[in-house]
PDB file of C-alpha atoms in Angstrom:
ATOM      1  CA  MET A   1       2.185   6.178 -43.280  1.00  0.00           C
ATOM      2  CA  ARG A   2       2.517   2.409 -43.283  1.00  0.00           C
ATOM      3  CA  SER A   3       4.812   2.626 -40.244  1.00  0.00           C
ATOM      4  CA  THR A   4       2.216   4.654 -38.324  1.00  0.00           C
ATOM      5  CA  THR A   5      -0.526   2.212 -39.257  1.00  0.00           C
ATOM      6  CA  SER A   6       1.625  -0.735 -38.182  1.00  0.00           C
ATOM      7  CA  ARG A   7       2.432   0.871 -34.847  1.00  0.00           C
ATOM      8  CA  ARG A   8      -1.250   1.488 -34.232  1.00  0.00           C
ATOM      9  CA  ALA A   9      -2.095  -2.111 -35.107  1.00  0.00           C
ATOM     10  CA  ALA A  10       0.615  -3.431 -32.787  1.00  0.00           C
ATOM     11  CA  ALA A  11      -0.518  -1.143 -29.963  1.00  0.00           C
ATOM     12  CA  ALA A  12      -4.103  -2.287 -30.445  1.00  0.00           C
ATOM     13  CA  ALA A  13      -3.040  -5.937 -30.314  1.00  0.00           C
ATOM     14  CA  LEU A  14      -1.038  -5.375 -27.135  1.00  0.00           C
ATOM     15  CA  LEU A  15      -3.909  -3.490 -25.532  1.00  0.00           C
ATOM     16  CA  ALA A  16      -6.334  -6.288 -26.434  1.00  0.00           C
ATOM     17  CA  THR A  17      -3.946  -8.876 -24.968  1.00  0.00           C
ATOM     18  CA  ALA A  18      -3.563  -6.924 -21.734  1.00  0.00           C
ATOM     19  CA  SER A  19      -7.332  -6.447 -21.461  1.00  0.00           C
ATOM     20  CA  VAL A  20      -8.047 -10.157 -21.896  1.00  0.00           C
ATOM     21  CA  LEU A  21      -5.410 -11.101 -19.338  1.00  0.00           C
ATOM     22  CA  ALA A  22      -6.761  -8.541 -16.870  1.00  0.00           C
ATOM     23  CA  ALA A  23     -10.290  -9.862 -17.330  1.00  0.00           C
ATOM     24  CA  ALA A  24      -9.233 -13.504 -17.051  1.00  0.00           C
ATOM     25  CA  ALA A  25      -7.032 -13.192 -13.962  1.00  0.00           C
ATOM     26  CA  PRO A  26      -9.779 -12.645 -11.331  1.00  0.00           C
ATOM     27  CA  ALA A  27     -11.630 -15.755 -12.531  1.00  0.00           C
ATOM     28  CA  PHE A  28      -8.817 -17.885 -11.157  1.00  0.00           C
ATOM     29  CA  ALA A  29      -8.781 -16.110  -7.786  1.00  0.00           C
ATOM     30  CA  HIS A  30     -12.323 -16.330  -6.418  1.00  0.00           C
ATOM     31  CA  VAL A  31     -13.218 -18.181  -3.228  1.00  0.00           C
ATOM     32  CA  THR A  32     -15.168 -21.180  -4.539  1.00  0.00           C
ATOM     33  CA  VAL A  33     -16.883 -24.405  -3.514  1.00  0.00           C
ATOM     34  CA  GLN A  34     -15.179 -27.543  -4.853  1.00  0.00           C
ATOM     35  CA  PRO A  35     -16.880 -29.484  -6.314  1.00  0.00           C
ATOM     36  CA  GLY A  36     -19.585 -27.001  -7.246  1.00  0.00           C
ATOM     37  CA  THR A  37     -22.552 -29.395  -7.453  1.00  0.00           C
ATOM     38  CA  ALA A  38     -24.278 -31.964  -5.238  1.00  0.00           C
ATOM     39  CA  SER A  39     -27.575 -33.852  -5.134  1.00  0.00           C
ATOM     40  CA  GLN A  40     -30.605 -32.533  -3.287  1.00  0.00           C
ATOM     41  CA  GLY A  41     -31.439 -34.556  -0.191  1.00  0.00           C
ATOM     42  CA  GLY A  42     -28.019 -36.185  -0.070  1.00  0.00           C
ATOM     43  CA  PHE A  43     -24.887 -35.972   2.038  1.00  0.00           C
ATOM     44  CA  THR A  44     -21.680 -34.594   0.561  1.00  0.00           C
ATOM     45  CA  ALA A  45     -18.223 -33.300   1.372  1.00  0.00           C
ATOM     46  CA  VAL A  46     -16.969 -30.099  -0.230  1.00  0.00           C
ATOM     47  CA  ALA A  47     -13.999 -27.783   0.055  1.00  0.00           C
ATOM     48  CA  LEU A  48     -14.061 -24.014   0.299  1.00  0.00           C
ATOM     49  CA  ARG A  49     -11.040 -23.133  -1.822  1.00  0.00           C
ATOM     50  CA  VAL A  50      -9.386 -19.876  -0.736  1.00  0.00           C
ATOM     51  CA  PRO A  51      -6.653 -18.326  -2.910  1.00  0.00           C
ATOM     52  CA  ASP A  52      -4.520 -15.452  -1.658  1.00  0.00           C
ATOM     53  CA  GLU A  53      -4.924 -12.567  -4.114  1.00  0.00           C
ATOM     54  CA  SER A  54      -2.564 -10.102  -2.441  1.00  0.00           C
ATOM     55  CA  ASP A  55       0.998  -9.517  -3.609  1.00  0.00           C
ATOM     56  CA  THR A  56       2.228  -8.632  -0.123  1.00  0.00           C
ATOM     57  CA  ALA A  57      -0.248  -9.888   2.524  1.00  0.00           C
ATOM     58  CA  SER A  58      -1.203 -13.363   3.742  1.00  0.00           C
ATOM     59  CA  THR A  59      -4.665 -14.700   4.587  1.00  0.00           C
ATOM     60  CA  THR A  60      -5.145 -15.334   8.303  1.00  0.00           C
ATOM     61  CA  LYS A  61      -8.892 -15.899   8.693  1.00  0.00           C
ATOM     62  CA  LEU A  62     -11.904 -17.182   6.787  1.00  0.00           C
ATOM     63  CA  GLU A  63     -15.491 -16.698   7.970  1.00  0.00           C
ATOM     64  CA  VAL A  64     -18.229 -18.582   6.151  1.00  0.00           C
ATOM     65  CA  ALA A  65     -21.963 -18.059   6.730  1.00  0.00           C
ATOM     66  CA  LEU A  66     -24.201 -21.055   6.075  1.00  0.00           C
ATOM     67  CA  PRO A  67     -27.712 -20.213   4.839  1.00  0.00           C
ATOM     68  CA  THR A  68     -30.318 -20.369   7.593  1.00  0.00           C
ATOM     69  CA  ASP A  69     -33.243 -20.083   5.172  1.00  0.00           C
ATOM     70  CA  HIS A  70     -32.240 -23.542   3.885  1.00  0.00           C
ATOM     71  CA  PRO A  71     -30.508 -25.038   6.941  1.00  0.00           C
ATOM     72  CA  VAL A  72     -28.484 -28.237   6.933  1.00  0.00           C
ATOM     73  CA  ALA A  73     -28.959 -30.539   9.917  1.00  0.00           C
ATOM     74  CA  SER A  74     -25.468 -32.069  10.030  1.00  0.00           C
ATOM     75  CA  VAL A  75     -22.288 -30.065   9.412  1.00  0.00           C
ATOM     76  CA  SER A  76     -18.761 -31.049  10.399  1.00  0.00           C
ATOM     77  CA  THR A  77     -15.296 -29.684   9.626  1.00  0.00           C
ATOM     78  CA  GLU A  78     -12.104 -31.448   8.627  1.00  0.00           C
ATOM     79  CA  PRO A  79      -9.025 -30.407  10.638  1.00  0.00           C
ATOM     80  CA  VAL A  80      -6.624 -28.099   8.813  1.00  0.00           C
ATOM     81  CA  PRO A  81      -3.081 -28.163  10.236  1.00  0.00           C
ATOM     82  CA  GLY A  82      -2.273 -24.883  11.952  1.00  0.00           C
ATOM     83  CA  TRP A  83      -5.852 -23.568  11.747  1.00  0.00           C
ATOM     84  CA  THR A  84      -8.582 -23.496  14.403  1.00  0.00           C
ATOM     85  CA  ALA A  85     -12.218 -23.918  13.357  1.00  0.00           C
ATOM     86  CA  THR A  86     -14.980 -22.330  15.435  1.00  0.00           C
ATOM     87  CA  VAL A  87     -18.586 -23.360  14.757  1.00  0.00           C
ATOM     88  CA  GLU A  88     -21.603 -21.221  15.613  1.00  0.00           C
ATOM     89  CA  LYS A  89     -25.201 -22.445  15.680  1.00  0.00           C
ATOM     90  CA  THR A  90     -28.505 -20.623  15.308  1.00  0.00           C
ATOM     91  CA  LYS A  91     -31.920 -21.566  16.656  1.00  0.00           C
ATOM     92  CA  LEU A  92     -34.263 -22.399  13.791  1.00  0.00           C
ATOM     93  CA  ALA A  93     -37.630 -20.695  13.414  1.00  0.00           C
ATOM     94  CA  THR A  94     -38.954 -23.931  11.928  1.00  0.00           C
ATOM     95  CA  PRO A  95     -37.348 -27.124  13.292  1.00  0.00           C
ATOM     96  CA  LEU A  96     -36.069 -29.724  10.847  1.00  0.00           C
ATOM     97  CA  LYS A  97     -37.628 -33.171  10.863  1.00  0.00           C
ATOM     98  CA  THR A  98     -35.416 -36.258  10.752  1.00  0.00           C
ATOM     99  CA  ASP A  99     -36.329 -39.593   9.169  1.00  0.00           C
ATOM    100  CA  ASP A 100     -36.843 -40.940  12.685  1.00  0.00           C
ATOM    101  CA  GLY A 101     -39.401 -38.250  13.484  1.00  0.00           C
ATOM    102  CA  ASP A 102     -37.102 -36.243  15.740  1.00  0.00           C
ATOM    103  CA  GLU A 103     -36.849 -32.466  15.564  1.00  0.00           C
ATOM    104  CA  ILE A 104     -33.649 -30.473  15.105  1.00  0.00           C
ATOM    105  CA  THR A 105     -34.075 -27.026  16.575  1.00  0.00           C
ATOM    106  CA  GLU A 106     -30.707 -25.461  15.723  1.00  0.00           C
ATOM    107  CA  ALA A 107     -28.235 -25.640  12.854  1.00  0.00           C
ATOM    108  CA  VAL A 108     -24.728 -24.434  12.042  1.00  0.00           C
ATOM    109  CA  SER A 109     -24.880 -20.856  10.769  1.00  0.00           C
ATOM    110  CA  ARG A 110     -21.209 -19.817  10.706  1.00  0.00           C
ATOM    111  CA  ILE A 111     -17.771 -21.416  10.604  1.00  0.00           C
ATOM    112  CA  THR A 112     -14.620 -19.400  11.261  1.00  0.00           C
ATOM    113  CA  TRP A 113     -11.143 -20.702  10.503  1.00  0.00           C
ATOM    114  CA  THR A 114      -8.294 -18.782  12.161  1.00  0.00           C
ATOM    115  CA  ALA A 115      -4.616 -19.304  11.387  1.00  0.00           C
ATOM    116  CA  GLY A 116      -2.147 -19.954  14.170  1.00  0.00           C
ATOM    117  CA  GLY A 117       1.622 -19.643  14.065  1.00  0.00           C
ATOM    118  CA  GLY A 118       2.961 -19.808  10.531  1.00  0.00           C
ATOM    119  CA  ALA A 119      -0.141 -21.392   8.982  1.00  0.00           C
ATOM    120  CA  LYS A 120      -1.101 -18.403   6.849  1.00  0.00           C
ATOM    121  CA  ILE A 121      -2.052 -18.589   3.171  1.00  0.00           C
ATOM    122  CA  ALA A 122       0.844 -16.790   1.517  1.00  0.00           C
ATOM    123  CA  PRO A 123       0.627 -14.754  -1.713  1.00  0.00           C
ATOM    124  CA  GLY A 124       0.323 -17.044  -4.715  1.00  0.00           C
ATOM    125  CA  GLN A 125      -0.953 -19.964  -2.609  1.00  0.00           C
ATOM    126  CA  PHE A 126      -4.374 -21.399  -1.756  1.00  0.00           C
ATOM    127  CA  GLN A 127      -5.910 -23.509   0.998  1.00  0.00           C
ATOM    128  CA  ASP A 128      -8.870 -25.889   1.042  1.00  0.00           C
ATOM    129  CA  PHE A 129     -11.217 -25.814   4.049  1.00  0.00           C
ATOM    130  CA  ARG A 130     -13.313 -28.979   3.911  1.00  0.00           C
ATOM    131  CA  ILE A 131     -16.718 -29.603   5.410  1.00  0.00           C
ATOM    132  CA  SER A 132     -19.165 -32.491   5.381  1.00  0.00           C
ATOM    133  CA  LEU A 133     -22.851 -31.623   5.312  1.00  0.00           C
ATOM    134  CA  GLY A 134     -26.289 -33.088   4.804  1.00  0.00           C
ATOM    135  CA  PRO A 135     -28.960 -33.917   4.195  1.00  0.00           C
ATOM    136  CA  LEU A 136     -28.992 -31.148   1.618  1.00  0.00           C
ATOM    137  CA  PRO A 137     -32.269 -29.257   1.182  1.00  0.00           C
ATOM    138  CA  THR A 138     -34.713 -30.287  -1.523  1.00  0.00           C
ATOM    139  CA  ASP A 139     -36.562 -26.961  -1.793  1.00  0.00           C
ATOM    140  CA  THR A 140     -33.785 -24.944  -3.454  1.00  0.00           C
ATOM    141  CA  ASP A 141     -31.383 -25.350  -6.353  1.00  0.00           C
ATOM    142  CA  LYS A 142     -28.376 -23.775  -4.626  1.00  0.00           C
ATOM    143  CA  LEU A 143     -26.722 -23.009  -1.315  1.00  0.00           C
ATOM    144  CA  VAL A 144     -24.851 -19.699  -1.041  1.00  0.00           C
ATOM    145  CA  PHE A 145     -21.964 -19.543   1.440  1.00  0.00           C
ATOM    146  CA  LYS A 146     -21.122 -15.879   1.960  1.00  0.00           C
ATOM    147  CA  ALA A 147     -17.505 -15.528   3.077  1.00  0.00           C
ATOM    148  CA  LEU A 148     -15.134 -12.959   4.563  1.00  0.00           C
ATOM    149  CA  GLN A 149     -11.398 -13.321   3.869  1.00  0.00           C
ATOM    150  CA  THR A 150      -9.084 -11.447   6.240  1.00  0.00           C
ATOM    151  CA  TYR A 151      -5.462 -10.570   5.446  1.00  0.00           C
ATOM    152  CA  ASP A 152      -2.682  -9.871   7.932  1.00  0.00           C
ATOM    153  CA  ASP A 153      -2.484  -6.255   6.738  1.00  0.00           C
ATOM    154  CA  GLY A 154      -6.052  -5.688   7.976  1.00  0.00           C
ATOM    155  CA  ASN A 155      -7.737  -5.868   4.583  1.00  0.00           C
ATOM    156  CA  VAL A 156     -11.014  -7.831   4.453  1.00  0.00           C
ATOM    157  CA  VAL A 157     -12.472  -9.100   1.173  1.00  0.00           C
ATOM    158  CA  ARG A 158     -16.215  -9.742   1.298  1.00  0.00           C
ATOM    159  CA  TRP A 159     -17.210 -12.626  -0.974  1.00  0.00           C
ATOM    160  CA  ILE A 160     -20.927 -11.980  -0.562  1.00  0.00           C
ATOM    161  CA  ASP A 161     -22.320 -10.930  -3.948  1.00  0.00           C
ATOM    162  CA  GLU A 162     -24.863 -13.357  -5.402  1.00  0.00           C
ATOM    163  CA  SER A 163     -24.673 -14.050  -9.121  1.00  0.00           C
ATOM    164  CA  THR A 164     -27.742 -13.482 -11.303  1.00  0.00           C
ATOM    165  CA  ALA A 165     -28.459 -15.547 -14.400  1.00  0.00           C
ATOM    166  CA  GLY A 166     -27.873 -13.561 -17.582  1.00  0.00           C
ATOM    167  CA  GLN A 167     -25.879 -10.884 -15.772  1.00  0.00           C
ATOM    168  CA  PRO A 168     -22.091 -10.363 -15.604  1.00  0.00           C
ATOM    169  CA  GLU A 169     -20.393 -12.069 -12.688  1.00  0.00           C
ATOM    170  CA  PRO A 170     -20.026  -9.705  -9.717  1.00  0.00           C
ATOM    171  CA  GLN A 171     -16.580  -8.614  -8.593  1.00  0.00           C
ATOM    172  CA  HIS A 172     -16.749 -10.650  -5.372  1.00  0.00           C
ATOM    173  CA  PRO A 173     -19.135 -13.567  -5.983  1.00  0.00           C
ATOM    174  CA  ALA A 174     -20.227 -15.628  -3.007  1.00  0.00           C
ATOM    175  CA  PRO A 175     -19.149 -19.292  -3.060  1.00  0.00           C
ATOM    176  CA  THR A 176     -22.147 -21.291  -4.290  1.00  0.00           C
ATOM    177  CA  LEU A 177     -23.035 -24.989  -4.245  1.00  0.00           C
ATOM    178  CA  THR A 178     -25.477 -25.901  -7.023  1.00  0.00           C
ATOM    179  CA  LEU A 179     -28.037 -28.549  -6.031  1.00  0.00           C
ATOM    180  CA  THR A 180     -29.364 -30.971  -8.643  1.00  0.00           C
ATOM    181  CA  LYS A 181     -32.249 -33.418  -8.555  1.00  0.00           C
ATOM    182  CA  ALA A 182     -31.213 -36.747  -7.070  1.00  0.00           C
ATOM    183  CA  ALA A 183     -31.115 -39.657  -9.496  1.00  0.00           C
ATOM    184  CA  ALA A 184     -33.929 -42.170  -9.060  1.00  0.00           C
ATOM    185  CA  GLY A 185     -32.778 -45.102  -6.978  1.00  0.00           C
ATOM    186  CA  GLY A 186     -29.489 -43.418  -6.136  1.00  0.00           C
ATOM    187  CA  ASP A 187     -27.862 -43.864  -2.743  1.00  0.00           C
ATOM    188  CA  GLY A 188     -26.544 -40.327  -2.425  1.00  0.00           C
ATOM    189  CA  ASP A 189     -28.994 -39.637   0.408  1.00  0.00           C
ATOM    190  CA  HIS A 190     -27.364 -42.176   2.717  1.00  0.00           C
ATOM    191  CA  PRO A 191     -24.596 -41.105   5.113  1.00  0.00           C
ATOM    192  CA  ALA A 192     -22.676 -44.310   4.381  1.00  0.00           C
ATOM    193  CA  ALA A 193     -22.583 -43.505   0.697  1.00  0.00           C
ATOM    194  CA  ALA A 194     -21.425 -39.983   1.492  1.00  0.00           C
ATOM    195  CA  SER A 195     -18.516 -41.228   3.604  1.00  0.00           C
ATOM    196  CA  GLN A 196     -17.389 -43.527   0.811  1.00  0.00           C
ATOM    197  CA  ALA A 197     -17.684 -40.752  -1.763  1.00  0.00           C
ATOM    198  CA  ALA A 198     -16.021 -38.085   0.370  1.00  0.00           C
ATOM    199  CA  PRO A 199     -12.444 -38.565  -0.920  1.00  0.00           C
ATOM    200  CA  ALA A 200     -13.607 -38.168  -4.514  1.00  0.00           C
ATOM    201  CA  ALA A 201     -15.889 -35.267  -3.644  1.00  0.00           C
ATOM    202  CA  VAL A 202     -13.118 -33.181  -2.111  1.00  0.00           C
ATOM    203  CA  ALA A 203     -10.344 -34.251  -4.456  1.00  0.00           C
ATOM    204  CA  LYS A 204      -8.430 -31.309  -5.883  1.00  0.00           C
ATOM    205  CA  PRO A 205      -8.733 -30.774  -9.621  1.00  0.00           C
ATOM    206  CA  SER A 206      -5.677 -31.828 -11.574  1.00  0.00           C
ATOM    207  CA  SER A 207      -3.047 -29.132 -11.304  1.00  0.00           C
ATOM    208  CA  SER A 208      -1.659 -30.179 -14.666  1.00  0.00           C
ATOM    209  CA  ASP A 209      -5.042 -29.636 -16.344  1.00  0.00           C
ATOM    210  CA  THR A 210      -5.472 -26.211 -14.760  1.00  0.00           C
ATOM    211  CA  THR A 211      -1.910 -25.235 -15.598  1.00  0.00           C
ATOM    212  CA  ALA A 212      -2.262 -26.462 -19.171  1.00  0.00           C
ATOM    213  CA  ARG A 213      -5.435 -24.463 -19.732  1.00  0.00           C
ATOM    214  CA  THR A 214      -3.926 -21.341 -18.179  1.00  0.00           C
ATOM    215  CA  LEU A 215      -0.677 -21.620 -20.117  1.00  0.00           C
ATOM    216  CA  GLY A 216      -2.611 -22.312 -23.305  1.00  0.00           C
ATOM    217  CA  ILE A 217      -4.595 -19.099 -22.940  1.00  0.00           C
ATOM    218  CA  VAL A 218      -1.517 -17.073 -22.054  1.00  0.00           C
ATOM    219  CA  GLY A 219       0.424 -18.669 -24.925  1.00  0.00           C
ATOM    220  CA  ILE A 220      -2.209 -17.697 -27.462  1.00  0.00           C
ATOM    221  CA  LEU A 221      -2.328 -14.136 -26.189  1.00  0.00           C
ATOM    222  CA  VAL A 222       1.453 -13.802 -26.120  1.00  0.00           C
ATOM    223  CA  GLY A 223       1.545 -15.216 -29.642  1.00  0.00           C
ATOM    224  CA  VAL A 224      -0.858 -12.524 -30.821  1.00  0.00           C
ATOM    225  CA  ALA A 225       1.254  -9.836 -29.205  1.00  0.00           C
ATOM    226  CA  GLY A 226       4.448 -11.332 -30.667  1.00  0.00           C
ATOM    227  CA  THR A 227       2.973 -11.425 -34.146  1.00  0.00           C
ATOM    228  CA  ALA A 228       1.950  -7.788 -33.894  1.00  0.00           C
ATOM    229  CA  LEU A 229       5.443  -6.776 -32.774  1.00  0.00           C
ATOM    230  CA  GLY A 230       6.973  -8.863 -35.578  1.00  0.00           C
ATOM    231  CA  VAL A 231       4.841  -7.110 -38.173  1.00  0.00           C
ATOM    232  CA  LEU A 232       5.879  -3.763 -36.724  1.00  0.00           C
ATOM    233  CA  GLY A 233       9.568  -4.689 -36.951  1.00  0.00           C
ATOM    234  CA  LEU A 234       9.185  -5.904 -40.541  1.00  0.00           C
ATOM    235  CA  ARG A 235       7.422  -2.716 -41.532  1.00  0.00           C
ATOM    236  CA  ARG A 236      10.241  -0.675 -40.054  1.00  0.00           C
ATOM    237  CA  ARG A 237      12.905  -2.597 -41.969  1.00  0.00           C
ATOM    238  CA  ASN A 238      10.959  -2.342 -45.232  1.00  0.00           C
ATOM    239  CA  GLY A 239      10.168   1.328 -44.646  1.00  0.00           C
TER     240      GLY A 239
END
C-alpha cells in the first residue's frame, strides 16, 4: 500500500514538474520589444527580439506593422548583416505637426526584414532588429507592433494578439512598447539625447542573468522530481 502511495506521489511530482516547465518555456520564446518601456513624447531606440521556436526550421522573414492610429513621425532601421529591410509608408488621415509648424502627411506603417544567403535565424538562436523612432505619442500608454514571423518550411507565426489587463497572456502576444509619462525637466524628448542614449536603450540583457534565472528555475524543478524519485526508491527498499 505504501509503495502504491509513493509511486502516485512521485508521478504527481513529475507531472507537476513537467507542467511547470511546459508553461514556462513559451515565456522565453515570444517576439518582444527590448527594452519594453520608453517616455511619451521622446525619442528612443528599441530592438525587436526574435527567437526561433522551431526544432527544425529557420526564420527567414519578419514583418512588423507600426500603429497608424498613433503614428510616429521619424522611424529608421539599423542594418542587420545579411538581412534586407524594406520600409512602407501610409498617408495619414490627420497630419502630424512638428515643433517648427510643419506638417507630416505620411508615416512608416510596416517594416519587413528578409534574410539573404545564410543569414537565417537557426533553431535555438535569436536576432535583434533595431529601430530608432520618435517623437513617441503622448495620447496613449503603449504602442503595439503586430508581427509575422516566417520560417523556411513555410510556417508563419502571427504575433498579433493584444494582451488584456487581468487576463491570461495570449498564446501569440504582439510585441508591445509601454509608454510612461516623461519626467519633468527631462531631456528625453530631444533627438540629441536619444542618440546618446541609444546604445544603452538597445543593449542586450545580461545573458548570465537570464541563464542564471532559467537554470535556477529548472534546478528547483529537477530537485523536486529527484526528491520524489528518491522517496520512491527508499520506499521500495524498505517495503
